[in-house]
Each structure stands twice: as structure tokens, then as C-alpha cells.
Coordinates of C-alpha atoms in Angstrom, one line a residue:
Chain A
M1 CA -18.5 9.7 25.1
G2 CA -18.2 6.4 24.0
K3 CA -15.0 4.6 23.5
T4 CA -13.1 5.7 20.4
T5 CA -12.1 2.7 18.1
Y6 CA -8.9 3.8 16.0
M7 CA -7.7 2.0 13.0
R8 CA -4.4 0.8 13.4
L9 CA -1.6 1.3 11.0
K10 CA 2.3 0.8 10.7
G11 CA 5.1 2.8 9.6
S12 CA 5.8 6.1 8.5
Q13 CA 4.8 5.4 4.9
N14 CA 2.1 7.4 3.5
L15 CA 1.6 9.5 6.3
R16 CA 0.0 12.4 4.4
Q17 CA -2.6 10.3 2.7
R18 CA -3.3 8.6 6.1
L19 CA -3.8 11.9 7.9
L20 CA -5.7 13.3 4.9
L21 CA -8.0 10.3 4.7
S22 CA -8.6 9.8 8.4
T23 CA -9.5 13.5 8.5
L24 CA -12.0 13.3 5.4
S25 CA -13.5 10.1 6.9
S26 CA -13.6 10.9 10.5
T27 CA -11.7 7.9 11.4
P28 CA -9.2 8.0 14.1
I29 CA -5.8 6.3 13.7
I30 CA -2.9 4.8 15.4
I31 CA 0.5 4.5 13.5
E32 CA 2.9 2.2 15.4
D33 CA 6.6 1.2 14.5
I34 CA 7.3 4.5 12.7
R35 CA 11.2 4.2 11.9
P36 CA 11.8 2.0 15.1
D37 CA 15.3 0.8 13.6
D38 CA 16.6 4.0 12.5
T39 CA 19.4 5.7 13.7
W40 CA 16.9 8.7 14.7
P41 CA 13.7 6.7 15.3
G42 CA 10.4 8.3 15.3
V43 CA 8.7 11.3 13.3
R44 CA 10.8 13.6 11.2
P45 CA 10.5 17.5 11.8
H46 CA 8.3 17.8 8.7
E47 CA 5.8 15.0 9.9
V48 CA 5.4 17.1 12.9
S49 CA 5.1 20.2 11.2
L50 CA 2.2 18.6 8.9
L51 CA 0.5 17.6 12.2
R52 CA 0.7 21.2 13.3
L53 CA -0.5 22.6 10.5
I54 CA -3.6 20.0 10.5
E55 CA -4.1 21.3 14.0
K56 CA -4.0 24.7 12.7
I57 CA -6.6 24.6 10.3
C58 CA -9.0 22.0 12.3
D59 CA -10.7 22.2 15.2
D60 CA -11.0 19.5 18.2
C61 CA -8.4 17.3 16.4
V62 CA -6.0 15.4 18.9
V63 CA -2.5 14.4 18.4
E64 CA -0.4 12.6 20.6
I65 CA 2.9 11.2 19.9
N66 CA 5.1 9.0 22.3
E67 CA 8.2 9.7 23.8
T68 CA 10.3 8.3 21.3
G69 CA 8.1 9.6 18.5
T70 CA 7.7 5.8 17.3
K71 CA 3.9 5.8 17.7
L72 CA 1.2 8.4 16.7
K73 CA -2.1 8.8 17.9
Y74 CA -4.5 11.0 15.8
K75 CA -8.2 11.8 16.3
P76 CA -9.6 14.2 13.5
G77 CA -11.4 17.1 14.2
I78 CA -13.5 19.5 11.8
V79 CA -11.6 21.3 9.0
M80 CA -12.3 24.9 9.5
G81 CA -10.0 26.7 7.1
G82 CA -10.0 30.3 7.8
R83 CA -7.8 33.5 6.7
Q84 CA -4.3 34.8 7.1
L85 CA -3.1 31.8 8.6
V86 CA 0.9 31.4 8.7
H87 CA 2.6 28.2 8.9
D88 CA 6.4 27.5 8.8
C89 CA 6.8 24.4 7.1
G90 CA 10.7 23.9 8.0
V91 CA 13.2 23.0 5.8
S92 CA 13.5 19.0 5.9
R93 CA 10.9 19.0 3.1
S94 CA 9.7 21.4 0.7
I95 CA 6.3 23.4 0.7
G96 CA 5.0 20.8 -2.0
Y97 CA 4.9 18.0 0.7
F98 CA 2.4 20.1 2.4
L99 CA 0.7 21.2 -0.2
E100 CA -0.5 18.0 -1.6
P101 CA -2.8 17.1 1.2
L102 CA -3.6 20.7 2.0
I103 CA -5.2 21.4 -1.3
V104 CA -7.8 18.5 -0.8
L105 CA -8.1 19.0 2.8
G106 CA -9.1 22.6 2.2
L107 CA -11.8 22.1 0.0
F108 CA -13.8 20.3 2.7
G109 CA -13.5 23.1 5.3
K110 CA -16.1 25.4 6.8
K111 CA -14.4 28.5 5.5
P112 CA -12.3 29.0 2.7
L113 CA -8.6 28.7 3.4
S114 CA -6.1 31.4 2.8
I115 CA -2.5 30.5 4.3
R116 CA 1.1 31.8 3.9
L117 CA 3.5 28.8 3.8
K118 CA 7.2 29.6 4.4
G119 CA 9.9 27.1 3.6
I120 CA 11.4 25.7 0.4
T121 CA 9.5 26.2 -2.6
N122 CA 11.6 24.3 -5.2
D123 CA 13.5 21.0 -4.6
S124 CA 13.9 17.8 -6.3
K125 CA 12.0 15.6 -4.1
D126 CA 8.4 17.1 -4.2
P127 CA 6.4 18.6 -6.8
C128 CA 7.7 22.6 -7.4
I129 CA 5.6 25.3 -6.6
D130 CA 5.5 26.1 -10.3
T131 CA 4.0 22.8 -10.9
F132 CA 1.4 23.2 -8.4
R133 CA 0.1 26.3 -10.6
S134 CA 0.7 25.0 -13.8
T135 CA -0.8 21.7 -13.4
T136 CA -2.3 20.6 -9.9
L137 CA -4.4 23.7 -9.5
P138 CA -6.0 23.2 -13.1
M139 CA -6.8 19.6 -12.4
L140 CA -9.0 20.5 -9.2
K141 CA -11.1 22.6 -11.8
R142 CA -11.9 19.7 -13.8
F143 CA -13.5 18.1 -10.6
G144 CA -15.7 21.2 -10.1
V145 CA -13.5 23.2 -7.7
P146 CA -14.6 26.8 -8.2
P147 CA -11.9 28.7 -9.9
E148 CA -12.8 31.7 -7.6
G149 CA -10.6 31.9 -4.7
L150 CA -8.3 29.0 -6.0
E151 CA -4.7 30.8 -6.0
L152 CA -1.3 30.3 -5.1
K153 CA 1.2 33.2 -5.1
I154 CA 5.0 33.0 -4.9
E155 CA 6.1 35.8 -2.7
S156 CA 9.8 34.8 -2.5
R157 CA 11.6 31.6 -3.2
G158 CA 13.6 29.6 -1.4
A159 CA 15.8 26.4 -2.2
P160 CA 17.4 24.0 -0.1
P161 CA 19.0 24.0 2.5
H162 CA 17.9 27.0 4.2
G163 CA 14.7 27.9 2.2
G164 CA 13.4 31.3 3.0
G165 CA 10.6 31.0 0.1
E166 CA 7.0 32.3 1.0
V167 CA 3.8 31.5 -0.7
V168 CA 0.2 32.2 -0.3
L169 CA -2.4 29.4 -0.9
S170 CA -6.1 30.2 -1.3
I171 CA -8.5 27.4 -1.6
P172 CA -12.1 27.8 -1.9
I173 CA -14.7 25.5 0.0
L174 CA -17.1 23.1 -2.1
Q175 CA -20.6 24.2 -1.9
N176 CA -21.6 20.4 -1.7
S177 CA -19.4 18.1 -3.2
L178 CA -16.9 17.4 -6.1
T179 CA -18.1 16.2 -9.6
A180 CA -17.4 12.9 -11.1
V181 CA -15.4 12.8 -14.4
T182 CA -15.1 10.6 -17.4
W183 CA -11.7 11.7 -18.4
I184 CA -9.9 9.3 -20.7
D185 CA -9.1 11.5 -23.8
E186 CA -5.4 12.6 -23.6
G187 CA -5.5 14.7 -26.7
M188 CA -2.6 15.7 -28.5
V189 CA 0.1 18.0 -27.2
K190 CA -0.4 21.4 -28.4
R191 CA 2.2 23.8 -26.5
I192 CA 4.5 23.5 -24.0
R193 CA 5.2 26.2 -21.4
G194 CA 7.4 26.1 -18.4
V195 CA 9.4 28.5 -16.1
T196 CA 12.8 28.4 -14.7
F197 CA 14.0 29.9 -11.7
S198 CA 17.2 31.0 -10.0
T199 CA 18.1 32.2 -6.7
R200 CA 21.4 33.8 -5.8
V201 CA 23.0 32.8 -8.5
S202 CA 23.4 34.4 -12.2
V203 CA 20.4 34.4 -14.5
Q204 CA 22.5 32.9 -17.1
F205 CA 22.0 29.7 -15.4
E206 CA 18.4 30.1 -16.3
N207 CA 19.1 30.8 -20.1
T208 CA 21.0 28.0 -20.4
M209 CA 18.4 25.7 -18.9
L210 CA 15.8 27.2 -21.1
H211 CA 17.7 26.7 -24.3
A212 CA 18.8 23.2 -23.6
A213 CA 15.2 22.1 -22.9
R214 CA 14.0 23.9 -26.2
G215 CA 16.6 22.1 -28.2
I216 CA 15.0 18.7 -27.3
F217 CA 11.4 20.0 -28.2
N218 CA 12.4 21.7 -31.2
R219 CA 11.6 19.0 -33.8
L220 CA 8.3 18.0 -32.3
L221 CA 6.3 21.4 -31.6
P222 CA 7.2 25.0 -32.5
D223 CA 4.8 26.5 -29.4
V224 CA 7.2 26.0 -26.8
H225 CA 7.7 28.9 -24.3
I226 CA 9.5 29.1 -21.0
F227 CA 9.5 31.8 -19.0
T228 CA 12.4 32.9 -16.5
D229 CA 11.9 34.0 -13.0
H230 CA 15.1 35.4 -11.5
R231 CA 15.0 36.5 -8.0
A232 CA 17.3 38.6 -6.1
G233 CA 17.6 39.9 -2.5
P234 CA 15.2 39.0 0.1
Q235 CA 13.0 37.3 -2.7
A236 CA 15.6 35.0 -3.5
G237 CA 15.6 32.9 0.0
K238 CA 18.6 32.0 1.8
S239 CA 20.4 29.4 -0.4
P240 CA 21.4 29.3 -3.9
G241 CA 19.8 27.1 -6.3
Y242 CA 18.3 27.0 -10.0
G243 CA 15.7 24.9 -11.5
I244 CA 12.7 24.2 -14.1
S245 CA 9.3 23.1 -14.2
L246 CA 7.8 22.2 -17.6
V247 CA 4.2 21.4 -18.7
A248 CA 2.5 19.9 -21.7
E249 CA -0.7 21.0 -22.5
T250 CA -3.0 18.7 -24.9
T251 CA -5.9 19.8 -27.1
S252 CA -8.2 17.9 -24.5
G253 CA -7.1 20.1 -21.7
C254 CA -4.7 17.8 -20.0
F255 CA -1.7 19.1 -18.1
I256 CA 1.4 16.9 -18.0
S257 CA 4.4 18.1 -16.0
A258 CA 8.0 17.5 -15.0
D259 CA 10.1 19.5 -13.0
T260 CA 13.2 19.8 -10.6
A261 CA 15.6 22.0 -8.8
V262 CA 19.3 21.8 -8.0
S263 CA 20.9 23.3 -4.9
Y264 CA 23.4 22.5 -2.2
A265 CA 22.4 19.3 0.0
R266 CA 21.0 19.5 3.3
G267 CA 23.9 19.1 5.6
E268 CA 22.0 17.6 8.3
E269 CA 20.7 14.9 6.7
E270 CA 24.0 12.5 6.3
G271 CA 26.1 14.4 9.2
E272 CA 28.7 15.2 6.4
I273 CA 29.7 18.6 6.7
E274 CA 32.9 18.5 5.4
D275 CA 32.5 18.4 1.5
E276 CA 29.6 20.6 1.5
K277 CA 30.6 22.3 -1.7
E278 CA 29.9 19.4 -3.9
E279 CA 29.5 19.9 -7.7
L280 CA 26.1 20.8 -8.8
M281 CA 24.4 19.4 -11.9
P282 CA 25.2 21.7 -14.7
P283 CA 22.0 23.8 -16.1
E284 CA 22.5 22.3 -19.5
D285 CA 22.0 19.0 -18.3
I286 CA 19.1 19.8 -16.2
G287 CA 17.5 21.3 -18.9
E288 CA 17.9 18.5 -21.0
Q289 CA 17.0 16.0 -18.3
I290 CA 13.7 17.5 -17.5
A291 CA 12.8 17.9 -21.1
S292 CA 13.5 14.1 -21.4
V293 CA 11.4 13.3 -18.3
L294 CA 8.4 15.2 -19.7
L295 CA 8.6 13.5 -23.0
G296 CA 8.8 10.4 -21.3
E297 CA 5.6 11.1 -19.3
I298 CA 3.9 12.2 -22.5
E299 CA 5.0 8.7 -24.5
Q300 CA 3.6 6.9 -21.3
G301 CA 0.2 8.3 -21.8
G302 CA -2.7 9.0 -19.5
V303 CA -4.5 12.2 -18.6
V304 CA -2.1 13.2 -15.8
D305 CA 1.7 12.6 -15.3
S306 CA 2.8 9.8 -13.0
T307 CA 3.1 12.3 -9.8
H308 CA -0.4 13.3 -10.1
Q309 CA -1.7 10.0 -10.2
G310 CA -2.4 9.8 -6.4
L311 CA -4.3 13.1 -6.3
L312 CA -6.5 12.1 -9.4
F313 CA -7.5 8.7 -7.9
L314 CA -8.2 10.5 -4.7
L315 CA -10.7 13.1 -6.2
C316 CA -12.3 10.3 -8.0
A317 CA -13.0 8.4 -4.8
L318 CA -14.2 11.6 -3.1
C319 CA -16.8 12.2 -5.7
P320 CA -20.5 11.7 -5.3
Q321 CA -22.1 8.4 -5.9
D322 CA -21.4 8.5 -9.4
V323 CA -19.0 6.5 -11.9
S324 CA -15.9 8.4 -12.7
K325 CA -13.5 6.8 -15.4
V326 CA -9.9 8.0 -15.8
R327 CA -7.0 7.0 -17.9
V328 CA -3.3 6.9 -16.7
G329 CA -0.1 5.6 -18.0
K330 CA 1.4 3.0 -16.1
L331 CA 0.7 2.9 -12.4
S332 CA 3.3 4.5 -10.1
P333 CA 4.0 3.1 -6.9
Y334 CA 2.4 6.1 -5.1
G335 CA -0.6 5.8 -7.0
I336 CA -0.9 2.2 -6.0
E337 CA -0.5 3.3 -2.3
T338 CA -3.1 5.7 -2.9
L339 CA -5.6 3.1 -4.3
R340 CA -4.9 0.7 -1.2
H341 CA -5.4 3.5 1.2
I342 CA -8.8 4.5 -0.6
R343 CA -9.9 1.4 0.0
D344 CA -9.1 1.1 3.4
F345 CA -10.3 4.5 4.6
L346 CA -13.2 5.2 2.1
G347 CA -14.1 1.5 1.0
V348 CA -14.1 2.7 -2.6
K349 CA -12.5 0.1 -5.1
F350 CA -11.3 0.8 -8.5
V351 CA -11.9 -1.5 -11.4
I352 CA -8.9 -1.4 -13.1
K353 CA -8.4 -2.5 -16.7
P354 CA -5.1 -2.4 -18.9
D355 CA -5.8 -1.0 -22.4
P356 CA -3.4 -3.2 -24.5
S357 CA -3.6 -1.0 -27.9
T358 CA -2.3 2.2 -26.1
E359 CA -0.5 0.5 -23.2
T360 CA -2.3 2.7 -20.8
V361 CA -4.7 1.7 -17.9
I362 CA -8.3 2.7 -17.5
L363 CA -9.7 2.9 -13.7
K364 CA -13.3 3.2 -12.8
C365 CA -14.8 3.9 -9.4
V366 CA -17.9 4.9 -7.8
G367 CA -17.3 7.9 -5.3
C368 CA -17.8 7.5 -1.9
G369 CA -20.4 10.5 -1.9
L370 CA -18.4 12.7 0.4
K371 CA -20.1 16.0 1.0
N372 CA -18.5 19.1 2.5
L373 CA -20.0 18.4 6.3
S374 CA -18.1 21.1 7.9
R375 CA -20.0 23.8 6.0
K376 CA -23.2 22.3 7.3
I377 CA -22.6 21.9 10.7
S378 CA -22.5 25.7 11.5
Chain B
V1 CA 12.2 -1.2 -12.2
E2 CA 8.7 -1.2 -11.0
R3 CA 7.1 0.0 -14.2
T4 CA 8.4 -3.0 -16.2
I5 CA 7.0 -5.6 -13.4
L6 CA 3.4 -3.8 -14.3
R7 CA 4.0 -4.1 -18.0
P8 CA 2.4 -7.4 -18.7
S9 CA -0.4 -6.0 -16.3
T10 CA -2.1 -9.6 -16.3
N11 CA -4.2 -8.8 -13.4
L12 CA -3.9 -5.1 -12.3
M13 CA -6.6 -5.4 -9.5
Q14 CA -4.7 -8.2 -8.1
L15 CA -1.6 -6.3 -8.1
V16 CA -3.2 -3.2 -6.3
Y17 CA -5.4 -4.9 -3.9
G18 CA -4.0 -8.2 -3.6
N19 CA -5.5 -11.9 -3.6
S20 CA -7.3 -11.9 -0.4
A21 CA -9.5 -9.7 1.2
S22 CA -7.4 -8.7 3.9
K23 CA -6.1 -5.0 4.3
S24 CA -2.9 -4.2 2.9
T25 CA -2.0 -2.7 6.3
T26 CA -2.2 -6.1 7.9
S27 CA -0.7 -8.3 5.3
I28 CA 1.3 -11.3 6.1
N29 CA 4.7 -9.9 5.0
E30 CA 4.2 -7.4 7.8
V31 CA 4.1 -10.1 10.4
Q32 CA 6.9 -12.0 9.0
G33 CA 9.0 -9.0 8.7
N34 CA 8.1 -8.1 12.6
T35 CA 9.0 -11.5 14.2
E36 CA 12.5 -11.4 12.2
D37 CA 13.3 -8.1 13.4
E38 CA 12.7 -9.1 16.9
E39 CA 14.8 -12.2 16.8
S40 CA 17.7 -10.5 15.4
E41 CA 17.6 -7.4 17.3
D42 CA 21.3 -7.5 18.0
E43 CA 22.5 -7.6 14.6
D44 CA 19.9 -4.9 13.5
F45 CA 21.4 -2.5 16.2
F46 CA 24.6 -2.4 14.0
K47 CA 23.0 -2.5 10.8
P48 CA 24.8 0.1 8.3
K49 CA 23.0 3.1 7.7
G50 CA 22.9 2.3 3.7
E51 CA 20.9 -0.6 4.2
G52 CA 17.6 1.5 4.8
K53 CA 17.9 2.5 1.4
K54 CA 18.0 -0.6 -0.2
K55 CA 14.5 -1.5 1.0
L56 CA 12.9 1.4 -1.0
G57 CA 12.2 -1.1 -3.9
D58 CA 9.9 -3.0 -1.7
G59 CA 7.5 -0.1 -1.3
L60 CA 5.3 -1.6 -4.0
D61 CA 4.7 -4.9 -2.1
G62 CA 4.0 -3.0 1.1
G63 CA 7.3 -4.6 2.5
N64 CA 8.7 -1.3 3.6
F65 CA 6.7 0.4 6.2
N66 CA 8.9 3.2 6.6
A67 CA 9.2 4.1 2.9
D68 CA 9.5 7.7 2.1
D69 CA 6.3 9.6 1.6
C70 CA 6.9 10.9 -2.0
S71 CA 4.5 11.2 -4.8
K72 CA 7.3 12.3 -7.4
F73 CA 8.5 9.0 -9.3
T74 CA 11.0 9.8 -11.6
N75 CA 13.8 7.4 -12.6
H76 CA 16.6 9.7 -14.0
A77 CA 18.9 6.7 -14.5
N78 CA 16.5 5.0 -17.0
L79 CA 16.0 8.5 -19.0
R80 CA 16.4 7.9 -22.8
N81 CA 18.1 9.8 -25.5
W82 CA 15.3 11.9 -26.8
K83 CA 17.6 13.4 -29.2
S84 CA 17.3 10.3 -31.4
E85 CA 15.0 10.6 -34.5
E86 CA 13.6 7.2 -33.9
L87 CA 12.5 8.0 -30.4
I88 CA 10.9 11.5 -31.8
Q89 CA 9.3 9.4 -34.6
S90 CA 7.6 7.1 -32.1
I91 CA 5.8 10.0 -30.2
R92 CA 5.3 12.3 -33.1
D93 CA 1.6 11.4 -33.2
R94 CA 1.0 12.5 -29.5
F95 CA 1.6 16.1 -30.7
I96 CA -0.4 18.3 -33.1
T97 CA 2.2 18.1 -35.4
G98 CA 1.6 14.5 -35.9
D99 CA -1.2 12.4 -37.4
W100 CA -4.4 13.8 -36.0
S101 CA -6.3 10.5 -37.0
K102 CA -4.1 8.2 -35.4
A103 CA -4.5 10.4 -32.1
A104 CA -8.0 10.6 -32.3
R105 CA -8.1 7.0 -32.8
R106 CA -6.1 6.4 -29.5
G107 CA -9.1 8.1 -27.5
Q108 CA -11.8 6.5 -29.1
V109 CA -10.9 2.6 -29.7
S110 CA -9.9 2.1 -26.1
G111 CA -12.9 3.9 -25.0
A112 CA -15.2 1.4 -27.0
D113 CA -13.0 -1.5 -25.7
N114 CA -14.0 -0.8 -22.0
E115 CA -17.9 -0.1 -22.6

């Protein structure tokens, strides 16, 4: 065996993209200086959990972490996929954190992936599970992902800090590769859909959120429908919480989303156990806030919302060697980081041009021509 | 805050990829940051915890290597009051209840610009 050359990186930033791109491009990586100055240095529980998850669905991948957790060595293997897998995501980040890289990784597997993920389904930091269903999965279909076998089921919900939610994700494999897109027409918003949830609190919280959100949209659009999803008993997880996920659907088939959830803080984070029962944001404010965030996203323009920019660029870059052209609103910091990592790992550089008349940004790239190699090796 | 920096968008390519051909992961910023850290190690040892949070804003320049890995970018503090009639009017044409011809032009004009 020849000596492996590693790409050297620093810090814990964008770990998910680094691992994902490393795997897809078969580039081994070494990451140093992972939070060396923190009170608790090194990798966090959710990062370890993510690595375990990758090990679960890949063959022959090697993960080495040093004693202090500040250095990580990752040698990617072959994405195998597989059925009836189970993974406990822990409670330091929500399931959304894991789903973002997983839905892309799964596409390039040998076998279709179906996995049960346990943990937090809704929180304010990562996209909620409902947003994945309403916005993220339809986005994959744009790029030629077969709709059969693309599914995300919510078996039970879990809010922070204790989680207790369970979802089942199914991802089909690509028979060959993705399809390049020209996607610059945002269209007009024709309807707004959404879903509220509540666990271990009164269903009245949902009605209040829903009415507050509707109130904001009233003067713009009649076609607003927000569903409720009240959970009780074992389906409600272990912690009280409530939240809302909204999606605006346009005439050209774009989905613009906004979501959040509220619950009591994770106690372990700051070590403050005493005043645990702080005030939660009232449901009325949550409804209005997320409705406003959604309108902000619509105003900004683009075929996806700011949260989905990273995924959009990634999918464009993974396409065959055709030109993809997409429109986004203002570039988000995460989107920019994604662009940089795509260049470093895949060698794909986007042409980025502002479009002054609409204050949006047009990005063009030629895909790196990634094929689903795992499938053929058999 | 970051969004307002992007607004002038004179050269987005430069903003994203930087001036030189060097990788963002080995930029000059990083080297400087490191040597500083080593020199003032004692002070860093007693650094108040809150300071870590201040750095978050630097994520855009690749200055913070341990920035939170999070795709969501919502600035709740800067939310505008969408109950005001003026704001509502400003995005009316982005909805099917608004002016269809304006919305259609939005897609076309810019498309032609870029060909």
C-alpha cells in the first residue's frame, strides 16, 4: 500500500461538509486545532456521533481522534447504505444537523439507505424535521433524484433538552449521477403551507402560533394553510416544546422555508442548572417571528432560502460536467464557506455575478462529474 | 451584519474565493492568529468564556476556525415589522396576488443580462 496523502485542515468549522466532501471525493483529511483554547477542548459529542454515523454507512473508512480530541484523522471508505440501520444522534445537536450531510451521502451509496435516527427533531439551531420534508427533499428531486424511496417519516417528536424523537429516513441511490439545472426563475408565491408542533404542552400553543402567523400573511395571500401536529404520550418525546415550520411555494416550484422551535435550554451547555425554568418565548411571538422571517426570505429573492444555499451549491457542483445556473438572494456565510470547500475538494469554481436589477446573485458552475462509483464496484 | 457587507457586491468572486490562489484553509490570517495564540498563551488560559462568542462574526473571513457548523442564518434581531403597509406593498409583486407582468420581468431581464 502506498502512503496516503492527507489534506490538512484546521478547526472544527464546517466539519460536516469536510467529511462529506472528503468521502465523495475520496480525499483523506487531517483536521488539527479543534477548539484548542476552549474550556472543553476537542470534538463535541455530536461530532463524534456524526463520525460514528458515517462509519455505520461506509465500509473501510478509518477515523482516528487523538487523546485530547483536538486532532482528527479521517480516511474515507465506500458508501454502502443499507436497510434498517439505527443511529442515536444524541441530544447535543438536533437530527437536522445529521440529515444535512446524510441526504447527500446516501445518494452515492451502493445500496439505498434507510435509517432510523433518534434524538431531537425540532430545535432553533438546525433546520427542523418538518422543513426537510417540505423543502429539502423536493429540492433533491430538482436535481434528478428519483422520488421513489425518498422519504422522511416522523415517528415521534423530541424537543431539547432530552429529545426522544424518532424519524425514519429513506434515500434512494443514484443510478448514475445528478442532473444539472438551470434554476433562476423564482416565480411568485402561490401558497403558504406549514405545520406547527407541540410536545408535552397544550395544543392551544399551536393554535396561537398558527393564528399569529396567518395574521401576517393575511394581506398578501389567501391560500395559507398551517397544519397542527400535537403529540402526546410516548410520541411526544421527553421534553416540552413547541414550534412552527413554514414554507412558501412559488409558481415555478421553488420552496422557501423558515422554522424554529422553543423549549427549555440544554442544561449542560453553560453549567447553569439553577435557573432552569426561564421564560419561553410566547407562542404568539413565535408565530409572528417566523412569518416575518419567511417574508424576509421571500423579499431577499433566490430559488432557495438562505438555509439551503449550501446544499444547492453542493448539488450543482456534484452534477455531471454540464453547466448549472442558479439564483440566490444574498450569499449566506454558510453558503460562502460551502463554495470555498467545494473548490478545495472538488476543484469546482463558481462564476458569481450580482444581478443588480433584482439584488440577487447568479451562480454558474460546471459540475465535477461525480458518478455513483460505489454502485459499480460490486 | 454580514449581509450588508455583501450588498455592494463589487466583486463577489473575490469575496468568496479571495485574491490569491491560496486555499482558504491556509490563508495568512490563520498563520498570524496562531503565532499570536502561542505568544500570549498565559493570557488565553484565563480568557473569559464569553469571548469565544464574539469571534462568531469573523466566520466570513475564515478568521474563526472553530465557528459553529450551522446552515441556518437567521438574524432575529434585524427582523422588520411586516405588519406595516409599506413593507407589505414592497413585496406584493412577489405573490400571485400582485402584478404578474412585473414578476415575469424579474425572471427574464436578469436572465438576458447574464447570457
